[in-house]
Amino acid sequence: MAKRFIIGIDLGGTNLKIAILGPKYKIRDKKVISTKRFTRKESLISAICDSINRIIENNKLKKTAILGIGLGLPGPIDKRRGLVHFFPNIPGWKEVNLKSILEKRLRLPVFLDNDAKLMCLAEYKLGSALGFKNALCMTLGTGVGGSIIISGSLYRGANNAAGEIGHLPINEKGPRCNCGGNGCLETYIGNNRIISEAKKMFKRNVSLEELSALAKRENKQAQSIWLKVGMHLGIALAGIVNLLNLDAIIIGGGVANAGQILFDKVRETVKKQAMSVQARHIKIFKAKLGSDAGLIGAAILVKEGMRG
Amino acid sequence: MAKRFIIGIDLGGTNLKIAILGPKYKIRDKKVISTKRFTRKESLISAICDSINRIIENNKLKKTAILGIGLGLPGPIDKRRGLVHFFPNIPGWKEVNLKSILEKRLRLPVFLDNDAKLMCLAEYKLGSALGFKNALCMTLGTGVGGSIIISGSLYRGANNAAGEIGHLPINEKGPRCNCGGNGCLETYIGNNRIISEAKKMFKRNVSLEELSALAKRENKQAQSIWLKVGMHLGIALAGIVNLLNLDAIIIGGGVANAGQILFDKVRETVKKQAMSVQARHIKIFKAKLGSDAGLIGAAILVKEGMRG
């Protein structure tokens, strides 16, 4: 029987997504579980294994039909050795050889990469970045990740750690960041910051979805939060546009669902703050593959990894 | 007679350097003139032409012995068309076809590129960046320029405008920059800012050279200025190290002559502020070719341009 299916996993600071993808990276089944209750590394690894076994079973597939498992992970990864260096937003992980742990337990080929790189790979192969020679893809979530296409290829840098746009400082006197820096972009536009700003403003818990809905209904307070997010993101992107003279920037992740108000402010800020030659050229789009980009990228990783 | 000589020109906001380079890019003669008195574009172009003719004459060369003229210019350049888009620190230049103007007047092949790109090219071919796959070369002067080597090649970006590290914002509430942005690195560590800080501190004019000498003689005030420059530069570089996961950063230009105190502070700040995986890997060096890097890069540009 041909190995026609791939397991894709997208681990975030908030959710673990797991999917079975069929031919042409079509998602056949998908589950989302909260990662919050897995406070220990071991319990999170067990949860990953359990959900893989469960989704294979539920789809009445045999392991022999699975080509491999791809994981997108929220931190720097040694892709070649299958090593997690650490996760900025999940404590307890340090130099973990996750590839070998999972291959032993699951008896299937496992491939790891940084989640933002996989999102970028998917958007470049099948989504909004298609056809752009030099592009930045960003994911806005609990963490703010990114990945860069340079001259038509994923740029990995010296240790596969390139792309950490969330950790570009935009204010030297800004708040302390989990990464050890100060005033990193992530401290201004990460999920948690937006939600805590919303809580302060509305004196109750407001989800990102509600905050977007409120802004769309012209709620001035909700709009002011999104405008601030767009301004901060625009300032960081102006610097990157000056530095890298890119063709396109693709923005995905949950926060990107804020929609028009966010994208308009980002574009306006980049046009105003970046140098004219670079600003004239840049295009800024929403990611096309939405929240499935990471899962699709994970499947592409497996396909490319098995090929050679 | 073989065309054995190349004219190299390095135009800055303060000085115009002109040199004749012989085989192996050895500098045979060099002149430096101040650009301050050429306030109009036309008079600056005439000064460039006059100094080229004069240096050829003074060296008793015939024009037939000259392979071509290479110019490193302080702003974004359309290299293919030989067009100056504008100079952030020299007013009056906007979409000037300098290549065709100079070729008509001088009857020699002319090649233009951004000064930081030529410095980078020289350091990569003959200097401190030799052998590094992914590197940033910076020039610290009136402007703060940069250029990036990615996977062993000069990365130009979409419009040959990549590398503008001087225009990475490090403080969204920072001072207005010539480029239109706010709080750009250049507004903190450009020549003019350092000199004006020194003037404020010492209540008299203090040159960069004197400020370096004072710091070396343990003058606390002078040291405090260099430590601040190093801290600001380190913060910007930490962001770039996070974003690009480079192998090396090469720092040249007049300000780099401040020496140990500056480099120590830059390295310390990058180690402290950047993410661990990227920070562990990065090496930070002084440029090797010193103030001649731009002239040597201009000559390499001619050589490579004439080759096709």
Short mmCIF file of N, CA and C in Angstrom, two decimals, chain A residues 127-252:
data_model
loop_
_atom_site.label_atom_id
_atom_site.label_comp_id
_atom_site.label_asym_id
_atom_site.label_seq_id
_atom_site.Cartn_x
_atom_site.Cartn_y
_atom_site.Cartn_z
N GLY A 127 0.88 29.43 -1.18
CA GLY A 127 0.06 30.53 -0.67
C GLY A 127 0.43 31.91 -1.18
N SER A 128 0.37 32.89 -0.27
CA SER A 128 0.52 34.30 -0.63
C SER A 128 1.93 34.69 -1.06
N ALA A 129 2.94 33.93 -0.67
CA ALA A 129 4.32 34.30 -1.00
C ALA A 129 4.77 33.73 -2.35
N LEU A 130 3.88 32.94 -2.96
CA LEU A 130 4.18 32.29 -4.23
C LEU A 130 4.67 33.31 -5.27
N GLY A 131 5.85 33.09 -5.80
CA GLY A 131 6.35 33.96 -6.87
C GLY A 131 7.18 35.15 -6.40
N PHE A 132 7.28 35.39 -5.09
CA PHE A 132 8.11 36.51 -4.60
C PHE A 132 9.52 36.01 -4.27
N LYS A 133 10.49 36.70 -4.83
CA LYS A 133 11.88 36.26 -4.70
C LYS A 133 12.41 36.48 -3.28
N ASN A 134 12.07 37.65 -2.71
CA ASN A 134 12.55 37.99 -1.36
C ASN A 134 11.34 38.35 -0.51
N ALA A 135 11.06 37.54 0.49
CA ALA A 135 9.83 37.76 1.27
C ALA A 135 10.03 37.38 2.73
N LEU A 136 9.28 38.06 3.58
CA LEU A 136 9.22 37.70 5.00
C LEU A 136 7.82 37.17 5.28
N CYS A 137 7.73 36.00 5.93
CA CYS A 137 6.44 35.51 6.40
C CYS A 137 6.44 35.59 7.91
N MET A 138 5.36 36.11 8.47
CA MET A 138 5.27 36.25 9.92
C MET A 138 4.07 35.50 10.45
N THR A 139 4.19 34.97 11.67
CA THR A 139 3.03 34.44 12.39
C THR A 139 2.85 35.25 13.65
N LEU A 140 1.67 35.78 13.83
CA LEU A 140 1.36 36.56 15.02
C LEU A 140 0.49 35.72 15.93
N GLY A 141 1.07 35.28 17.04
CA GLY A 141 0.33 34.47 18.00
C GLY A 141 0.82 34.77 19.39
N THR A 142 0.89 33.73 20.25
CA THR A 142 1.49 33.93 21.58
C THR A 142 2.90 34.47 21.38
N GLY A 143 3.61 33.83 20.47
CA GLY A 143 4.90 34.35 20.03
C GLY A 143 4.74 35.03 18.68
N VAL A 144 5.73 35.86 18.34
CA VAL A 144 5.73 36.51 17.03
C VAL A 144 6.92 35.93 16.27
N GLY A 145 6.61 35.02 15.34
CA GLY A 145 7.67 34.33 14.61
C GLY A 145 7.78 34.83 13.20
N GLY A 146 8.85 34.46 12.55
CA GLY A 146 9.01 34.87 11.18
C GLY A 146 9.99 33.97 10.47
N SER A 147 9.98 34.09 9.16
CA SER A 147 10.91 33.32 8.35
C SER A 147 11.10 34.07 7.04
N ILE A 148 12.26 33.92 6.44
CA ILE A 148 12.61 34.77 5.32
C ILE A 148 12.96 33.95 4.09
N ILE A 149 12.37 34.33 2.97
CA ILE A 149 12.75 33.77 1.67
C ILE A 149 13.75 34.75 1.04
N ILE A 150 14.93 34.28 0.69
CA ILE A 150 15.95 35.12 0.05
C ILE A 150 16.30 34.47 -1.30
N SER A 151 16.20 35.23 -2.34
CA SER A 151 16.52 34.74 -3.68
C SER A 151 15.82 33.41 -3.96
N GLY A 152 14.57 33.31 -3.53
CA GLY A 152 13.76 32.14 -3.86
C GLY A 152 13.93 30.91 -2.98
N SER A 153 14.76 31.02 -1.92
CA SER A 153 14.92 29.87 -1.01
C SER A 153 14.71 30.30 0.43
N LEU A 154 14.25 29.36 1.24
CA LEU A 154 14.12 29.61 2.67
C LEU A 154 15.51 29.90 3.23
N TYR A 155 15.65 31.07 3.87
CA TYR A 155 16.95 31.43 4.45
C TYR A 155 16.97 30.97 5.90
N ARG A 156 17.91 30.10 6.23
CA ARG A 156 17.92 29.50 7.57
C ARG A 156 18.93 30.14 8.51
N GLY A 157 19.94 30.82 7.95
CA GLY A 157 20.97 31.39 8.80
C GLY A 157 21.96 30.33 9.25
N ALA A 158 22.87 30.73 10.13
CA ALA A 158 23.97 29.85 10.52
C ALA A 158 23.50 28.62 11.29
N ASN A 159 22.47 28.75 12.15
CA ASN A 159 22.02 27.62 12.97
C ASN A 159 20.53 27.36 12.80
N ASN A 160 19.99 27.61 11.63
CA ASN A 160 18.56 27.42 11.38
C ASN A 160 17.72 28.29 12.31
N ALA A 161 18.28 29.38 12.80
CA ALA A 161 17.55 30.21 13.77
C ALA A 161 17.19 31.58 13.20
N ALA A 162 17.38 31.78 11.91
CA ALA A 162 17.05 33.08 11.31
C ALA A 162 15.54 33.29 11.31
N GLY A 163 15.13 34.55 11.30
CA GLY A 163 13.72 34.88 11.14
C GLY A 163 13.02 35.37 12.39
N GLU A 164 13.75 35.48 13.50
CA GLU A 164 13.09 35.81 14.78
C GLU A 164 12.72 37.29 14.84
N ILE A 165 11.80 37.68 13.99
CA ILE A 165 11.39 39.09 13.94
C ILE A 165 10.70 39.54 15.23
N GLY A 166 10.12 38.61 15.97
CA GLY A 166 9.49 38.95 17.24
C GLY A 166 10.50 39.50 18.23
N HIS A 167 11.76 39.23 17.98
CA HIS A 167 12.80 39.66 18.92
C HIS A 167 13.70 40.73 18.33
N LEU A 168 13.10 41.54 17.49
CA LEU A 168 13.72 42.77 17.03
C LEU A 168 13.31 43.85 18.04
N PRO A 169 14.28 44.50 18.69
CA PRO A 169 13.89 45.53 19.66
C PRO A 169 13.35 46.76 18.95
N ILE A 170 12.20 47.26 19.36
CA ILE A 170 11.71 48.51 18.78
C ILE A 170 11.74 49.63 19.80
N ASN A 171 12.16 49.31 21.01
CA ASN A 171 12.29 50.36 22.01
C ASN A 171 13.28 49.91 23.07
N GLU A 172 14.45 50.56 23.04
CA GLU A 172 15.51 50.12 23.95
C GLU A 172 15.10 50.22 25.41
N LYS A 173 14.13 51.09 25.70
CA LYS A 173 13.67 51.23 27.08
C LYS A 173 12.38 50.44 27.31
N GLY A 174 12.05 49.56 26.39
CA GLY A 174 10.79 48.83 26.46
C GLY A 174 10.82 47.71 27.48
N PRO A 175 9.68 47.02 27.63
CA PRO A 175 9.58 45.97 28.65
C PRO A 175 10.52 44.80 28.39
N ARG A 176 10.92 44.13 29.44
CA ARG A 176 11.75 42.95 29.40
C ARG A 176 11.03 41.85 28.62
N CYS A 177 11.76 41.12 27.79
CA CYS A 177 11.16 40.05 26.98
C CYS A 177 11.64 38.69 27.49
N ASN A 178 10.83 37.65 27.28
CA ASN A 178 11.22 36.28 27.65
C ASN A 178 12.57 35.86 27.10
N CYS A 179 12.95 36.45 25.96
CA CYS A 179 14.18 36.02 25.27
C CYS A 179 15.43 36.58 25.95
N GLY A 180 15.25 37.52 26.86
CA GLY A 180 16.41 38.13 27.51
C GLY A 180 16.66 39.56 27.04
N GLY A 181 16.00 39.94 25.94
CA GLY A 181 16.17 41.30 25.41
C GLY A 181 15.19 42.28 26.06
N ASN A 182 15.17 43.48 25.54
CA ASN A 182 14.26 44.53 26.01
C ASN A 182 13.51 45.15 24.85
N GLY A 183 12.22 45.40 25.07
CA GLY A 183 11.44 46.12 24.07
C GLY A 183 11.33 45.40 22.75
N CYS A 184 11.42 44.05 22.76
CA CYS A 184 11.25 43.27 21.53
C CYS A 184 9.83 43.48 21.00
N LEU A 185 9.69 43.38 19.69
CA LEU A 185 8.38 43.51 19.05
C LEU A 185 7.33 42.63 19.74
N GLU A 186 7.72 41.40 20.09
CA GLU A 186 6.78 40.46 20.71
C GLU A 186 6.16 41.00 22.00
N THR A 187 6.94 41.79 22.76
CA THR A 187 6.39 42.32 24.01
C THR A 187 5.30 43.36 23.73
N TYR A 188 5.23 43.86 22.50
CA TYR A 188 4.20 44.85 22.15
C TYR A 188 2.99 44.25 21.44
N ILE A 189 3.23 43.18 20.67
CA ILE A 189 2.11 42.68 19.84
C ILE A 189 1.84 41.19 20.02
N GLY A 190 2.49 40.55 20.98
CA GLY A 190 2.17 39.15 21.27
C GLY A 190 0.75 39.06 21.81
N ASN A 191 0.10 37.92 21.54
CA ASN A 191 -1.25 37.62 22.08
C ASN A 191 -1.48 38.14 23.49
N ASN A 192 -0.56 37.74 24.39
CA ASN A 192 -0.77 38.02 25.82
C ASN A 192 -0.82 39.52 26.08
N ARG A 193 0.04 40.26 25.39
CA ARG A 193 0.04 41.71 25.58
C ARG A 193 -1.28 42.33 25.09
N ILE A 194 -1.75 41.86 23.93
CA ILE A 194 -3.00 42.41 23.38
C ILE A 194 -4.16 42.11 24.33
N ILE A 195 -4.20 40.86 24.79
CA ILE A 195 -5.30 40.45 25.69
C ILE A 195 -5.23 41.22 27.01
N SER A 196 -4.03 41.47 27.52
CA SER A 196 -3.96 42.20 28.79
C SER A 196 -4.30 43.68 28.60
N GLU A 197 -3.97 44.24 27.44
CA GLU A 197 -4.39 45.63 27.15
C GLU A 197 -5.92 45.71 27.07
N ALA A 198 -6.50 44.69 26.43
CA ALA A 198 -7.96 44.67 26.27
C ALA A 198 -8.65 44.55 27.64
N LYS A 199 -8.07 43.71 28.49
CA LYS A 199 -8.63 43.49 29.83
C LYS A 199 -8.60 44.80 30.64
N LYS A 200 -7.47 45.52 30.51
CA LYS A 200 -7.31 46.78 31.22
C LYS A 200 -8.36 47.78 30.72
N MET A 201 -8.56 47.79 29.41
CA MET A 201 -9.45 48.79 28.82
C MET A 201 -10.92 48.49 29.10
N PHE A 202 -11.29 47.19 28.99
CA PHE A 202 -12.71 46.83 29.13
C PHE A 202 -13.06 46.34 30.53
N LYS A 203 -12.05 46.25 31.41
CA LYS A 203 -12.25 45.78 32.80
C LYS A 203 -12.90 44.40 32.86
N ARG A 204 -12.64 43.57 31.85
CA ARG A 204 -13.08 42.16 31.86
C ARG A 204 -12.26 41.41 30.82
N ASN A 205 -12.36 40.09 30.82
CA ASN A 205 -11.62 39.31 29.82
C ASN A 205 -12.26 39.46 28.44
N VAL A 206 -11.43 39.81 27.47
CA VAL A 206 -11.91 39.95 26.10
C VAL A 206 -10.98 39.10 25.22
N SER A 207 -11.55 38.18 24.46
CA SER A 207 -10.72 37.33 23.60
C SER A 207 -10.31 38.13 22.36
N LEU A 208 -9.30 37.62 21.64
CA LEU A 208 -8.87 38.26 20.39
C LEU A 208 -10.03 38.33 19.40
N GLU A 209 -10.81 37.24 19.35
CA GLU A 209 -11.93 37.18 18.41
C GLU A 209 -12.94 38.29 18.72
N GLU A 210 -13.24 38.45 20.03
CA GLU A 210 -14.20 39.48 20.42
C GLU A 210 -13.63 40.87 20.13
N LEU A 211 -12.34 41.02 20.40
CA LEU A 211 -11.70 42.32 20.18
C LEU A 211 -11.76 42.70 18.68
N SER A 212 -11.60 41.69 17.82
CA SER A 212 -11.71 41.94 16.37
C SER A 212 -13.15 42.30 16.01
N ALA A 213 -14.08 41.53 16.57
CA ALA A 213 -15.50 41.78 16.26
C ALA A 213 -15.90 43.18 16.73
N LEU A 214 -15.46 43.57 17.93
CA LEU A 214 -15.77 44.90 18.46
C LEU A 214 -15.22 45.99 17.52
N ALA A 215 -13.98 45.80 17.05
CA ALA A 215 -13.36 46.80 16.17
C ALA A 215 -14.15 46.91 14.87
N LYS A 216 -14.61 45.78 14.36
CA LYS A 216 -15.38 45.79 13.12
C LYS A 216 -16.71 46.51 13.31
N ARG A 217 -17.24 46.47 14.55
CA ARG A 217 -18.48 47.19 14.86
C ARG A 217 -18.19 48.62 15.32
N GLU A 218 -17.00 49.12 14.97
CA GLU A 218 -16.63 50.53 15.21
C GLU A 218 -16.46 50.90 16.68
N ASN A 219 -16.24 49.91 17.53
CA ASN A 219 -15.93 50.23 18.92
C ASN A 219 -14.57 50.93 18.98
N LYS A 220 -14.57 52.19 19.44
CA LYS A 220 -13.36 53.02 19.38
C LYS A 220 -12.22 52.45 20.24
N GLN A 221 -12.59 51.90 21.41
CA GLN A 221 -11.56 51.37 22.30
C GLN A 221 -10.86 50.17 21.67
N ALA A 222 -11.68 49.27 21.11
CA ALA A 222 -11.10 48.08 20.46
C ALA A 222 -10.25 48.53 19.27
N GLN A 223 -10.76 49.49 18.52
CA GLN A 223 -9.98 49.98 17.37
C GLN A 223 -8.64 50.55 17.82
N SER A 224 -8.65 51.28 18.95
CA SER A 224 -7.40 51.90 19.39
C SER A 224 -6.35 50.84 19.72
N ILE A 225 -6.79 49.69 20.25
CA ILE A 225 -5.83 48.62 20.54
C ILE A 225 -5.23 48.08 19.24
N TRP A 226 -6.09 47.83 18.25
CA TRP A 226 -5.57 47.30 16.98
C TRP A 226 -4.68 48.31 16.26
N LEU A 227 -5.04 49.59 16.36
CA LEU A 227 -4.21 50.61 15.72
C LEU A 227 -2.81 50.66 16.35
N LYS A 228 -2.76 50.46 17.66
CA LYS A 228 -1.47 50.44 18.34
C LYS A 228 -0.66 49.22 17.92
N VAL A 229 -1.33 48.07 17.82
CA VAL A 229 -0.64 46.85 17.35
C VAL A 229 -0.09 47.10 15.94
N GLY A 230 -0.92 47.67 15.07
CA GLY A 230 -0.51 47.93 13.68
C GLY A 230 0.65 48.90 13.61
N MET A 231 0.64 49.90 14.48
CA MET A 231 1.71 50.89 14.50
C MET A 231 3.03 50.24 14.93
N HIS A 232 3.00 49.46 16.00
CA HIS A 232 4.22 48.80 16.46
C HIS A 232 4.75 47.83 15.42
N LEU A 233 3.85 47.05 14.85
CA LEU A 233 4.27 46.10 13.83
C LEU A 233 4.84 46.85 12.62
N GLY A 234 4.17 47.94 12.23
CA GLY A 234 4.63 48.74 11.09
C GLY A 234 6.03 49.31 11.31
N ILE A 235 6.32 49.75 12.53
CA ILE A 235 7.66 50.30 12.82
C ILE A 235 8.72 49.22 12.66
N ALA A 236 8.47 48.05 13.22
CA ALA A 236 9.44 46.96 13.08
C ALA A 236 9.60 46.59 11.61
N LEU A 237 8.49 46.51 10.89
CA LEU A 237 8.57 46.11 9.48
C LEU A 237 9.26 47.18 8.64
N ALA A 238 9.09 48.46 8.99
CA ALA A 238 9.80 49.52 8.27
C ALA A 238 11.31 49.29 8.37
N GLY A 239 11.78 48.95 9.57
CA GLY A 239 13.20 48.68 9.75
C GLY A 239 13.65 47.50 8.90
N ILE A 240 12.83 46.47 8.85
CA ILE A 240 13.19 45.27 8.07
C ILE A 240 13.15 45.55 6.58
N VAL A 241 12.18 46.35 6.17
CA VAL A 241 12.09 46.74 4.76
C VAL A 241 13.33 47.55 4.38
N ASN A 242 13.78 48.45 5.25
CA ASN A 242 15.01 49.21 5.00
C ASN A 242 16.22 48.27 4.91
N LEU A 243 16.25 47.31 5.81
CA LEU A 243 17.41 46.41 5.89
C LEU A 243 17.44 45.40 4.76
N LEU A 244 16.26 44.85 4.39
CA LEU A 244 16.26 43.71 3.47
C LEU A 244 15.67 44.02 2.09
N ASN A 245 15.08 45.19 1.91
CA ASN A 245 14.55 45.58 0.59
C ASN A 245 13.79 44.41 -0.05
N LEU A 246 12.77 43.95 0.72
CA LEU A 246 12.01 42.77 0.32
C LEU A 246 10.98 43.09 -0.76
N ASP A 247 10.49 42.03 -1.42
CA ASP A 247 9.38 42.18 -2.36
C ASP A 247 8.03 42.12 -1.64
N ALA A 248 7.95 41.26 -0.63
CA ALA A 248 6.65 41.06 0.01
C ALA A 248 6.77 40.65 1.47
N ILE A 249 5.76 41.01 2.24
CA ILE A 249 5.63 40.56 3.63
C ILE A 249 4.26 39.89 3.76
N ILE A 250 4.26 38.67 4.29
CA ILE A 250 3.03 37.89 4.43
C ILE A 250 2.77 37.74 5.93
N ILE A 251 1.58 38.13 6.37
CA ILE A 251 1.29 38.10 7.80
C ILE A 251 0.16 37.13 8.10
N GLY A 252 0.45 36.14 8.95
CA GLY A 252 -0.55 35.16 9.33
C GLY A 252 -0.60 35.00 10.84
#
